[in-house]
mmCIF file of C-alpha atoms in Angstrom:
data_model
loop_
_atom_site.group_PDB
_atom_site.id
_atom_site.type_symbol
_atom_site.label_atom_id
_atom_site.label_comp_id
_atom_site.label_asym_id
_atom_site.label_seq_id
_atom_site.Cartn_x
_atom_site.Cartn_y
_atom_site.Cartn_z
ATOM 1 C CA MET A 300 -19.830 -72.625 48.352
ATOM 2 C CA SER A 301 -20.448 -69.352 46.527
ATOM 3 C CA GLU A 302 -17.619 -67.250 45.127
ATOM 4 C CA ARG A 303 -17.057 -64.019 46.748
ATOM 5 C CA SER A 304 -16.650 -60.870 44.538
ATOM 6 C CA LEU A 305 -16.163 -57.232 45.006
ATOM 7 C CA VAL A 306 -17.518 -54.677 42.487
ATOM 8 C CA VAL A 307 -15.638 -51.327 42.532
ATOM 9 C CA HIS A 308 -16.906 -48.264 40.798
ATOM 10 C CA GLN A 309 -14.180 -45.762 40.163
ATOM 11 C CA GLY A 310 -16.741 -42.915 40.330
ATOM 12 C CA ALA A 311 -17.868 -43.954 43.739
ATOM 13 C CA LEU A 312 -14.291 -44.002 45.036
ATOM 14 C CA SER A 313 -13.635 -40.595 43.466
ATOM 15 C CA ALA A 314 -16.862 -39.285 45.267
ATOM 16 C CA ILE A 315 -15.611 -40.719 48.505
ATOM 17 C CA GLU A 316 -12.214 -39.027 47.991
ATOM 18 C CA THR A 317 -13.935 -35.752 47.452
ATOM 19 C CA ALA A 318 -16.234 -36.254 50.473
ATOM 20 C CA LEU A 319 -13.226 -36.979 52.732
ATOM 21 C CA GLY A 320 -11.386 -33.912 51.407
ATOM 22 C CA ASP A 321 -14.489 -31.708 51.955
ATOM 23 C CA ALA A 322 -14.958 -33.110 55.441
ATOM 24 C CA THR A 323 -11.431 -32.426 56.431
ATOM 25 C CA THR A 324 -11.700 -28.866 55.311
ATOM 26 C CA ALA A 325 -15.070 -28.286 56.877
ATOM 27 C CA ILE A 326 -14.185 -29.703 60.230
ATOM 28 C CA SER A 327 -11.001 -27.544 60.393
ATOM 29 C CA THR A 328 -12.762 -24.412 59.210
ATOM 30 C CA GLN A 329 -15.719 -24.871 61.631
ATOM 31 C CA VAL A 330 -13.579 -25.502 64.751
ATOM 32 C CA THR A 331 -11.365 -22.478 63.916
ATOM 33 C CA GLU A 332 -14.388 -20.278 63.365
ATOM 34 C CA LEU A 333 -15.951 -21.420 66.665
ATOM 35 C CA LEU A 334 -12.816 -20.751 68.611
ATOM 36 C CA GLU A 335 -12.613 -17.372 67.052
ATOM 37 C CA GLN A 336 -16.162 -16.663 68.139
ATOM 38 C CA VAL A 337 -15.232 -17.587 71.608
ATOM 39 C CA GLU A 338 -12.319 -15.310 71.759
ATOM 40 C CA ALA A 339 -14.443 -12.451 70.486
ATOM 41 C CA LEU A 340 -16.987 -13.026 73.231
ATOM 42 C CA THR A 341 -14.321 -13.031 76.029
ATOM 43 C CA PRO A 342 -12.005 -10.013 75.179
ATOM 44 C CA GLY A 343 -11.607 -8.960 78.732
ATOM 45 C CA TRP A 344 -10.693 -12.268 80.215
ATOM 46 C CA GLU A 345 -7.773 -12.013 82.558
ATOM 47 C CA GLU A 346 -5.039 -14.025 80.783
ATOM 48 C CA SER A 347 -3.515 -15.306 83.930
ATOM 49 C CA SER A 348 -6.669 -16.486 85.549
ATOM 50 C CA GLU A 349 -7.185 -20.233 86.251
ATOM 51 C CA SER A 350 -10.333 -20.207 84.097
ATOM 52 C CA HIS A 351 -8.570 -18.664 81.098
ATOM 53 C CA LEU A 352 -5.603 -21.109 81.450
ATOM 54 C CA ALA A 353 -8.081 -23.910 81.570
ATOM 55 C CA HIS A 354 -9.835 -22.695 78.482
ATOM 56 C CA LEU A 355 -6.459 -22.357 76.734
ATOM 57 C CA GLU A 356 -5.567 -25.902 77.633
ATOM 58 C CA HIS A 357 -9.107 -27.093 76.400
ATOM 59 C CA GLN A 358 -8.431 -25.214 73.138
ATOM 60 C CA ARG A 359 -5.060 -26.986 72.744
ATOM 61 C CA LYS A 360 -6.639 -30.380 73.269
ATOM 62 C CA LEU A 361 -9.417 -29.610 70.878
ATOM 63 C CA ARG A 362 -6.946 -28.441 68.150
ATOM 64 C CA ASP A 363 -4.782 -31.480 68.776
ATOM 65 C CA GLY A 364 -7.837 -33.785 68.427
ATOM 66 C CA VAL A 365 -8.915 -31.992 65.248
ATOM 67 C CA THR A 366 -5.514 -32.335 63.810
ATOM 68 C CA LYS A 367 -5.397 -36.038 64.554
ATOM 69 C CA LEU A 368 -8.877 -36.383 63.047
ATOM 70 C CA THR A 369 -8.054 -34.599 59.835
ATOM 71 C CA GLU A 370 -4.799 -36.531 59.568
ATOM 72 C CA ALA A 371 -6.722 -39.807 59.823
ATOM 73 C CA LEU A 372 -9.223 -38.587 57.184
ATOM 74 C CA ASP A 373 -6.337 -37.640 54.896
ATOM 75 C CA GLN A 374 -4.889 -41.104 55.350
ATOM 76 C CA VAL A 375 -8.176 -42.811 54.451
ATOM 77 C CA ARG A 376 -8.457 -40.537 51.400
ATOM 78 C CA GLY A 377 -4.976 -41.570 50.323
ATOM 79 C CA LYS A 378 -6.011 -45.248 50.666
ATOM 80 C CA VAL A 379 -9.240 -44.678 48.675
ATOM 81 C CA ALA A 380 -7.136 -42.975 45.956
ATOM 82 C CA THR A 381 -4.789 -45.976 45.896
ATOM 83 C CA TYR A 382 -7.795 -48.333 45.504
ATOM 84 C CA ARG A 383 -9.303 -46.099 42.780
ATOM 85 C CA GLU A 384 -6.057 -46.215 40.805
ATOM 86 C CA ASP A 385 -5.826 -49.955 41.256
ATOM 87 C CA ALA A 386 -9.278 -50.461 40.005
ATOM 88 C CA ARG A 387 -8.539 -48.249 36.934
ATOM 89 C CA GLU A 388 -5.423 -50.277 36.183
ATOM 90 C CA ILE A 389 -7.289 -53.602 36.653
ATOM 91 C CA GLU A 390 -10.024 -52.404 34.283
ATOM 92 C CA VAL A 391 -7.510 -51.336 31.601
ATOM 93 C CA GLU A 392 -5.854 -54.819 31.907
ATOM 94 C CA ASN A 393 -9.222 -56.528 31.628
ATOM 95 C CA VAL A 394 -10.239 -54.544 28.625
ATOM 96 C CA ALA A 395 -6.851 -55.437 26.992
ATOM 97 C CA ILE A 396 -7.438 -59.014 27.684
ATOM 98 C CA VAL A 397 -10.865 -58.995 26.121
ATOM 99 C CA ASN A 398 -9.781 -57.106 22.994
#
């Protein structure tokens, strides 16, 4: 039976952390900008109309979904940071053992 191993590159984990942070920011920014564009295109919409209320409900659900998504991305980014730090500490220990 062959031994299993895992090779971890700290640089790759750092790149993943950065990409997750960038994705979180980009998603939030893009959705906010799109919702602002919709608002700009519908300035005369009767605020008490059923369609406007449905639109507001849809916006709320969309914002809630984006919040959940970005929170999940932040959690993954935090775990990746933990793994990166663990990998760094293990490498320092291994170098100390070899020296």
